[in-house]
Amino acid sequence: MPEHVILFAGPMGAGKSTAIRALSDIEVISTEATNTDRAGADKDTTTVGLDYGEIDLGPDEKVRLYGVPGQSRFDFMWSILQERAMGLVVLVSATMPEPERLVHEHLSAFAPVARRGGVVIGVTHVEPGMTDLGDRIVQAAHAVIPERPTPVFALDARDPQQMRTLLLSLVADIETRIAMAVPS
Ligand SMILES: Nc1nc2c(ncn2[C@@H]2O[C@H](COP(=O)(O)OP(=O)(O)OP(=O)(O)O)[C@@H](O)[C@H]2O)c(=O)[nH]1
Ligand SMILES: [Mg+2]
């Protein structure tokens, strides 16, 4: 059965664990601990290990969803998982200072996955009137991946329907790339 490995990256509080919970068909495996960094994100818990969920997109298409803890993106276990991953979701919250800088940082950390497979960016906590934020994020993504456009979605990580739209567009992008790849 064909399967995809998708990584969810982004800073603390962006909504990675929430997004995986919204998408997963199975009970999510999550290693949450008490958040001692209230300045980083004002919430009760933070992910210290990984999040893991699964979703079936069709009778024989399984997607494995892995959340990368915001602070440990350079750990060796993520280098290993990065080799298997074909897709990357970078999440960032619009309420964070300089979301475009955070996108640059987290996309750079997983650029090999984005280049080999596909990537989408999800911006959470978007309020009306944040007029040029989308453009700034598009530019930040272009600086890391200049060879093709990176889609940017405004979404609520708690909303399964919106998360599904993002995931389906990522998987479609990956499959197009595979279908059109030059045989080696
Ligand atoms: N109002 C609002 N809340 C959101 C939105 N997206 C996510 N959230 C909330 O924002 C918080 C995000 O927290 P997590 O999902 O724990 O974030 P995380 O990226 O896993 O963070 P770490 O594990 O600490 O790196 C949760 O309380 C969500 O319910 C959104 O678009 N609007
Ligand atoms: Mg988390």
JSON list of N, CA, C and O and ligand atoms in Angstrom, two decimals, residues 10-19 21 32 41 43 45-48 51 68-71 91 123-126 155-158, ligand 1:
[
{"chain": "A", "resi": 10, "resn": "GLY", "atom": "N", "xyz": [7.55, 23.80, 12.65]},
{"chain": "A", "resi": 10, "resn": "GLY", "atom": "CA", "xyz": [7.15, 25.17, 12.96]},
{"chain": "A", "resi": 10, "resn": "GLY", "atom": "C", "xyz": [7.41, 25.46, 14.42]},
{"chain": "A", "resi": 10, "resn": "GLY", "atom": "O", "xyz": [7.66, 24.56, 15.21]},
{"chain": "A", "resi": 11, "resn": "PRO", "atom": "N", "xyz": [7.33, 26.73, 14.78]},
{"chain": "A", "resi": 11, "resn": "PRO", "atom": "CA", "xyz": [7.64, 27.13, 16.15]},
{"chain": "A", "resi": 11, "resn": "PRO", "atom": "C", "xyz": [6.61, 26.66, 17.16]},
{"chain": "A", "resi": 11, "resn": "PRO", "atom": "O", "xyz": [5.50, 26.24, 16.82]},
{"chain": "A", "resi": 12, "resn": "MET", "atom": "N", "xyz": [7.00, 26.76, 18.42]},
{"chain": "A", "resi": 12, "resn": "MET", "atom": "CA", "xyz": [6.14, 26.40, 19.54]},
{"chain": "A", "resi": 12, "resn": "MET", "atom": "C", "xyz": [4.82, 27.18, 19.50]},
{"chain": "A", "resi": 12, "resn": "MET", "atom": "O", "xyz": [4.84, 28.40, 19.35]},
{"chain": "A", "resi": 13, "resn": "GLY", "atom": "N", "xyz": [3.72, 26.45, 19.58]},
{"chain": "A", "resi": 13, "resn": "GLY", "atom": "CA", "xyz": [2.41, 27.10, 19.62]},
{"chain": "A", "resi": 13, "resn": "GLY", "atom": "C", "xyz": [1.82, 27.38, 18.25]},
{"chain": "A", "resi": 13, "resn": "GLY", "atom": "O", "xyz": [0.74, 27.98, 18.15]},
{"chain": "A", "resi": 14, "resn": "ALA", "atom": "N", "xyz": [2.48, 26.95, 17.19]},
{"chain": "A", "resi": 14, "resn": "ALA", "atom": "CA", "xyz": [1.97, 27.20, 15.84]},
{"chain": "A", "resi": 14, "resn": "ALA", "atom": "C", "xyz": [0.71, 26.38, 15.56]},
{"chain": "A", "resi": 14, "resn": "ALA", "atom": "O", "xyz": [-0.14, 26.78, 14.76]},
{"chain": "A", "resi": 15, "resn": "GLY", "atom": "N", "xyz": [0.61, 25.22, 16.22]},
{"chain": "A", "resi": 15, "resn": "GLY", "atom": "CA", "xyz": [-0.58, 24.37, 16.02]},
{"chain": "A", "resi": 15, "resn": "GLY", "atom": "C", "xyz": [-0.27, 23.01, 15.42]},
{"chain": "A", "resi": 15, "resn": "GLY", "atom": "O", "xyz": [-1.17, 22.34, 14.90]},
{"chain": "A", "resi": 16, "resn": "LYS", "atom": "N", "xyz": [0.96, 22.55, 15.54]},
{"chain": "A", "resi": 16, "resn": "LYS", "atom": "CA", "xyz": [1.35, 21.26, 14.94]},
{"chain": "A", "resi": 16, "resn": "LYS", "atom": "C", "xyz": [0.58, 20.10, 15.57]},
{"chain": "A", "resi": 16, "resn": "LYS", "atom": "O", "xyz": [0.00, 19.27, 14.86]},
{"chain": "A", "resi": 17, "resn": "SER", "atom": "N", "xyz": [0.58, 20.04, 16.90]},
{"chain": "A", "resi": 17, "resn": "SER", "atom": "CA", "xyz": [-0.13, 18.93, 17.57]},
{"chain": "A", "resi": 17, "resn": "SER", "atom": "C", "xyz": [-1.63, 19.02, 17.30]},
{"chain": "A", "resi": 17, "resn": "SER", "atom": "O", "xyz": [-2.29, 18.00, 17.05]},
{"chain": "A", "resi": 18, "resn": "THR", "atom": "N", "xyz": [-2.15, 20.23, 17.32]},
{"chain": "A", "resi": 18, "resn": "THR", "atom": "CA", "xyz": [-3.58, 20.45, 17.06]},
{"chain": "A", "resi": 18, "resn": "THR", "atom": "C", "xyz": [-3.93, 19.98, 15.64]},
{"chain": "A", "resi": 18, "resn": "THR", "atom": "O", "xyz": [-4.96, 19.32, 15.43]},
{"chain": "A", "resi": 19, "resn": "ALA", "atom": "N", "xyz": [-3.09, 20.30, 14.69]},
{"chain": "A", "resi": 19, "resn": "ALA", "atom": "CA", "xyz": [-3.35, 19.94, 13.29]},
{"chain": "A", "resi": 19, "resn": "ALA", "atom": "C", "xyz": [-3.35, 18.43, 13.11]},
{"chain": "A", "resi": 19, "resn": "ALA", "atom": "O", "xyz": [-4.21, 17.86, 12.43]},
{"chain": "A", "resi": 21, "resn": "ARG", "atom": "N", "xyz": [-3.94, 16.20, 15.38]},
{"chain": "A", "resi": 21, "resn": "ARG", "atom": "CA", "xyz": [-5.14, 15.68, 16.05]},
{"chain": "A", "resi": 21, "resn": "ARG", "atom": "C", "xyz": [-6.38, 15.88, 15.18]},
{"chain": "A", "resi": 21, "resn": "ARG", "atom": "O", "xyz": [-7.26, 15.02, 15.11]},
{"chain": "A", "resi": 32, "resn": "GLU", "atom": "N", "xyz": [3.33, 15.11, 25.34]},
{"chain": "A", "resi": 32, "resn": "GLU", "atom": "CA", "xyz": [3.17, 16.47, 25.85]},
{"chain": "A", "resi": 32, "resn": "GLU", "atom": "C", "xyz": [3.72, 16.54, 27.27]},
{"chain": "A", "resi": 32, "resn": "GLU", "atom": "O", "xyz": [3.59, 15.60, 28.05]},
{"chain": "A", "resi": 41, "resn": "ALA", "atom": "N", "xyz": [5.22, 30.36, 24.32]},
{"chain": "A", "resi": 41, "resn": "ALA", "atom": "CA", "xyz": [3.82, 30.19, 23.92]},
{"chain": "A", "resi": 41, "resn": "ALA", "atom": "C", "xyz": [3.00, 30.04, 25.19]},
{"chain": "A", "resi": 41, "resn": "ALA", "atom": "O", "xyz": [3.36, 29.27, 26.08]},
{"chain": "A", "resi": 43, "resn": "LYS", "atom": "N", "xyz": [0.52, 28.41, 26.69]},
{"chain": "A", "resi": 43, "resn": "LYS", "atom": "CA", "xyz": [-0.38, 27.26, 26.73]},
{"chain": "A", "resi": 43, "resn": "LYS", "atom": "C", "xyz": [0.14, 26.29, 27.77]},
{"chain": "A", "resi": 43, "resn": "LYS", "atom": "O", "xyz": [1.30, 26.36, 28.18]},
{"chain": "A", "resi": 45, "resn": "THR", "atom": "N", "xyz": [0.65, 22.92, 27.80]},
{"chain": "A", "resi": 45, "resn": "THR", "atom": "CA", "xyz": [1.60, 21.85, 27.49]},
{"chain": "A", "resi": 45, "resn": "THR", "atom": "C", "xyz": [2.36, 22.14, 26.19]},
{"chain": "A", "resi": 45, "resn": "THR", "atom": "O", "xyz": [1.92, 22.94, 25.37]},
{"chain": "A", "resi": 46, "resn": "THR", "atom": "N", "xyz": [3.49, 21.47, 26.04]},
{"chain": "A", "resi": 46, "resn": "THR", "atom": "CA", "xyz": [4.27, 21.57, 24.81]},
{"chain": "A", "resi": 46, "resn": "THR", "atom": "C", "xyz": [4.76, 20.17, 24.45]},
{"chain": "A", "resi": 46, "resn": "THR", "atom": "O", "xyz": [4.88, 19.30, 25.31]},
{"chain": "A", "resi": 47, "resn": "THR", "atom": "N", "xyz": [4.99, 19.93, 23.16]},
{"chain": "A", "resi": 47, "resn": "THR", "atom": "CA", "xyz": [5.42, 18.60, 22.72]},
{"chain": "A", "resi": 47, "resn": "THR", "atom": "C", "xyz": [6.92, 18.47, 22.94]},
{"chain": "A", "resi": 47, "resn": "THR", "atom": "O", "xyz": [7.69, 19.31, 22.46]},
{"chain": "A", "resi": 48, "resn": "VAL", "atom": "N", "xyz": [7.32, 17.42, 23.66]},
{"chain": "A", "resi": 48, "resn": "VAL", "atom": "CA", "xyz": [8.75, 17.24, 23.92]},
{"chain": "A", "resi": 48, "resn": "VAL", "atom": "C", "xyz": [9.36, 16.13, 23.06]},
{"chain": "A", "resi": 48, "resn": "VAL", "atom": "O", "xyz": [10.56, 16.11, 22.82]},
{"chain": "A", "resi": 51, "resn": "ASP", "atom": "N", "xyz": [4.75, 13.95, 17.79]},
{"chain": "A", "resi": 51, "resn": "ASP", "atom": "CA", "xyz": [3.33, 13.65, 17.61]},
{"chain": "A", "resi": 51, "resn": "ASP", "atom": "C", "xyz": [3.29, 12.66, 16.47]},
{"chain": "A", "resi": 51, "resn": "ASP", "atom": "O", "xyz": [4.04, 12.79, 15.52]},
{"chain": "A", "resi": 68, "resn": "VAL", "atom": "N", "xyz": [7.12, 17.64, 14.47]},
{"chain": "A", "resi": 68, "resn": "VAL", "atom": "CA", "xyz": [8.48, 17.89, 14.96]},
{"chain": "A", "resi": 68, "resn": "VAL", "atom": "C", "xyz": [8.39, 18.93, 16.08]},
{"chain": "A", "resi": 68, "resn": "VAL", "atom": "O", "xyz": [7.91, 20.04, 15.83]},
{"chain": "A", "resi": 69, "resn": "PRO", "atom": "N", "xyz": [8.85, 18.61, 17.29]},
{"chain": "A", "resi": 69, "resn": "PRO", "atom": "CA", "xyz": [8.79, 19.62, 18.35]},
{"chain": "A", "resi": 69, "resn": "PRO", "atom": "C", "xyz": [9.56, 20.87, 17.93]},
{"chain": "A", "resi": 69, "resn": "PRO", "atom": "O", "xyz": [10.65, 20.77, 17.38]},
{"chain": "A", "resi": 70, "resn": "GLY", "atom": "N", "xyz": [8.96, 22.02, 18.20]},
{"chain": "A", "resi": 70, "resn": "GLY", "atom": "CA", "xyz": [9.54, 23.29, 17.76]},
{"chain": "A", "resi": 70, "resn": "GLY", "atom": "C", "xyz": [11.00, 23.48, 18.12]},
{"chain": "A", "resi": 70, "resn": "GLY", "atom": "O", "xyz": [11.78, 24.03, 17.34]},
{"chain": "A", "resi": 71, "resn": "GLN", "atom": "N", "xyz": [11.39, 22.98, 19.27]},
{"chain": "A", "resi": 71, "resn": "GLN", "atom": "CA", "xyz": [12.75, 23.25, 19.74]},
{"chain": "A", "resi": 71, "resn": "GLN", "atom": "C", "xyz": [13.77, 22.21, 19.32]},
{"chain": "A", "resi": 71, "resn": "GLN", "atom": "O", "xyz": [14.96, 22.40, 19.51]},
{"chain": "A", "resi": 91, "resn": "LEU", "atom": "N", "xyz": [4.01, 25.17, 9.79]},
{"chain": "A", "resi": 91, "resn": "LEU", "atom": "CA", "xyz": [2.95, 25.95, 10.42]},
{"chain": "A", "resi": 91, "resn": "LEU", "atom": "C", "xyz": [3.57, 27.12, 11.19]},
{"chain": "A", "resi": 91, "resn": "LEU", "atom": "O", "xyz": [4.63, 26.98, 11.81]},
{"chain": "A", "resi": 123, "resn": "VAL", "atom": "N", "xyz": [-0.72, 29.19, 7.85]},
{"chain": "A", "resi": 123, "resn": "VAL", "atom": "CA", "xyz": [-0.64, 30.29, 8.81]},
{"chain": "A", "resi": 123, "resn": "VAL", "atom": "C", "xyz": [-1.88, 30.24, 9.68]},
{"chain": "A", "resi": 123, "resn": "VAL", "atom": "O", "xyz": [-3.01, 30.36, 9.19]},
{"chain": "A", "resi": 124, "resn": "THR", "atom": "N", "xyz": [-1.69, 30.03, 10.99]},
{"chain": "A", "resi": 124, "resn": "THR", "atom": "CA", "xyz": [-2.80, 29.94, 11.93]},
{"chain": "A", "resi": 124, "resn": "THR", "atom": "C", "xyz": [-3.03, 31.30, 12.59]},
{"chain": "A", "resi": 124, "resn": "THR", "atom": "O", "xyz": [-2.23, 32.21, 12.46]},
{"chain": "A", "resi": 125, "resn": "HIS", "atom": "N", "xyz": [-4.13, 31.39, 13.34]},
{"chain": "A", "resi": 125, "resn": "HIS", "atom": "CA", "xyz": [-4.46, 32.61, 14.10]},
{"chain": "A", "resi": 125, "resn": "HIS", "atom": "C", "xyz": [-4.50, 33.86, 13.23]},
{"chain": "A", "resi": 125, "resn": "HIS", "atom": "O", "xyz": [-4.08, 34.93, 13.66]},
{"chain": "A", "resi": 126, "resn": "VAL", "atom": "N", "xyz": [-4.97, 33.72, 12.01]},
{"chain": "A", "resi": 126, "resn": "VAL", "atom": "CA", "xyz": [-5.04, 34.88, 11.12]},
{"chain": "A", "resi": 126, "resn": "VAL", "atom": "C", "xyz": [-6.28, 35.71, 11.45]},
{"chain": "A", "resi": 126, "resn": "VAL", "atom": "O", "xyz": [-7.36, 35.17, 11.66]},
{"chain": "A", "resi": 155, "resn": "LEU", "atom": "N", "xyz": [-5.29, 29.23, 7.78]},
{"chain": "A", "resi": 155, "resn": "LEU", "atom": "CA", "xyz": [-6.21, 28.21, 8.28]},
{"chain": "A", "resi": 155, "resn": "LEU", "atom": "C", "xyz": [-6.23, 28.17, 9.79]},
{"chain": "A", "resi": 155, "resn": "LEU", "atom": "O", "xyz": [-5.40, 28.75, 10.47]},
{"chain": "A", "resi": 156, "resn": "ASP", "atom": "N", "xyz": [-7.22, 27.45, 10.29]},
{"chain": "A", "resi": 156, "resn": "ASP", "atom": "CA", "xyz": [-7.34, 27.19, 11.72]},
{"chain": "A", "resi": 156, "resn": "ASP", "atom": "C", "xyz": [-6.95, 25.72, 11.92]},
{"chain": "A", "resi": 156, "resn": "ASP", "atom": "O", "xyz": [-7.62, 24.83, 11.40]},
{"chain": "A", "resi": 157, "resn": "ALA", "atom": "N", "xyz": [-5.88, 25.50, 12.66]},
{"chain": "A", "resi": 157, "resn": "ALA", "atom": "CA", "xyz": [-5.37, 24.14, 12.83]},
{"chain": "A", "resi": 157, "resn": "ALA", "atom": "C", "xyz": [-6.38, 23.23, 13.53]},
{"chain": "A", "resi": 157, "resn": "ALA", "atom": "O", "xyz": [-6.28, 22.01, 13.45]},
{"chain": "A", "resi": 158, "resn": "ARG", "atom": "N", "xyz": [-7.39, 23.80, 14.17]},
{"chain": "A", "resi": 158, "resn": "ARG", "atom": "CA", "xyz": [-8.39, 22.99, 14.87]},
{"chain": "A", "resi": 158, "resn": "ARG", "atom": "C", "xyz": [-9.46, 22.46, 13.93]},
{"chain": "A", "resi": 158, "resn": "ARG", "atom": "O", "xyz": [-10.26, 21.61, 14.31]},
{"chain": "B", "resi": 1, "resn": "LIG", "atom": "N1", "xyz": [-7.73, 30.96, 17.83]},
{"chain": "B", "resi": 1, "resn": "LIG", "atom": "C1", "xyz": [-7.04, 30.04, 17.16]},
{"chain": "B", "resi": 1, "resn": "LIG", "atom": "N2", "xyz": [-6.42, 29.07, 17.85]},
{"chain": "B", "resi": 1, "resn": "LIG", "atom": "C2", "xyz": [-5.72, 28.16, 17.15]},
{"chain": "B", "resi": 1, "resn": "LIG", "atom": "C3", "xyz": [-5.61, 28.18, 15.75]},
{"chain": "B", "resi": 1, "resn": "LIG", "atom": "N3", "xyz": [-4.83, 27.15, 15.36]},
{"chain": "B", "resi": 1, "resn": "LIG", "atom": "C4", "xyz": [-4.45, 26.54, 16.49]},
{"chain": "B", "resi": 1, "resn": "LIG", "atom": "N4", "xyz": [-5.00, 27.10, 17.58]},
{"chain": "B", "resi": 1, "resn": "LIG", "atom": "C5", "xyz": [-4.77, 26.82, 19.01]},
{"chain": "B", "resi": 1, "resn": "LIG", "atom": "O1", "xyz": [-3.42, 27.18, 19.24]},
{"chain": "B", "resi": 1, "resn": "LIG", "atom": "C6", "xyz": [-2.78, 26.25, 20.13]},
{"chain": "B", "resi": 1, "resn": "LIG", "atom": "C7", "xyz": [-1.63, 25.59, 19.38]},
{"chain": "B", "resi": 1, "resn": "LIG", "atom": "O2", "xyz": [-1.01, 24.69, 20.24]},
{"chain": "B", "resi": 1, "resn": "LIG", "atom": "P1", "xyz": [-0.31, 23.32, 19.79]},
{"chain": "B", "resi": 1, "resn": "LIG", "atom": "O3", "xyz": [-1.09, 22.59, 18.77]},
{"chain": "B", "resi": 1, "resn": "LIG", "atom": "O4", "xyz": [0.01, 22.63, 21.07]},
{"chain": "B", "resi": 1, "resn": "LIG", "atom": "O5", "xyz": [1.01, 23.90, 19.11]},
{"chain": "B", "resi": 1, "resn": "LIG", "atom": "P2", "xyz": [2.34, 23.09, 18.71]},
{"chain": "B", "resi": 1, "resn": "LIG", "atom": "O6", "xyz": [2.75, 23.66, 17.40]},
{"chain": "B", "resi": 1, "resn": "LIG", "atom": "O7", "xyz": [2.10, 21.64, 18.78]},
{"chain": "B", "resi": 1, "resn": "LIG", "atom": "O8", "xyz": [3.37, 23.58, 19.82]},
{"chain": "B", "resi": 1, "resn": "LIG", "atom": "P3", "xyz": [4.64, 22.81, 20.49]},
{"chain": "B", "resi": 1, "resn": "LIG", "atom": "O9", "xyz": [4.30, 21.36, 20.63]},
{"chain": "B", "resi": 1, "resn": "LIG", "atom": "O10", "xyz": [4.77, 23.49, 21.83]},
{"chain": "B", "resi": 1, "resn": "LIG", "atom": "O11", "xyz": [5.84, 23.07, 19.61]},
{"chain": "B", "resi": 1, "resn": "LIG", "atom": "C8", "xyz": [-3.86, 25.29, 20.55]},
{"chain": "B", "resi": 1, "resn": "LIG", "atom": "O12", "xyz": [-4.41, 25.73, 21.74]},
{"chain": "B", "resi": 1, "resn": "LIG", "atom": "C9", "xyz": [-4.89, 25.38, 19.41]},
{"chain": "B", "resi": 1, "resn": "LIG", "atom": "O13", "xyz": [-6.19, 25.08, 19.84]},
{"chain": "B", "resi": 1, "resn": "LIG", "atom": "C10", "xyz": [-6.28, 29.24, 15.04]},
{"chain": "B", "resi": 1, "resn": "LIG", "atom": "O14", "xyz": [-6.24, 29.37, 13.82]},
{"chain": "B", "resi": 1, "resn": "LIG", "atom": "N5", "xyz": [-6.99, 30.13, 15.81]}
]
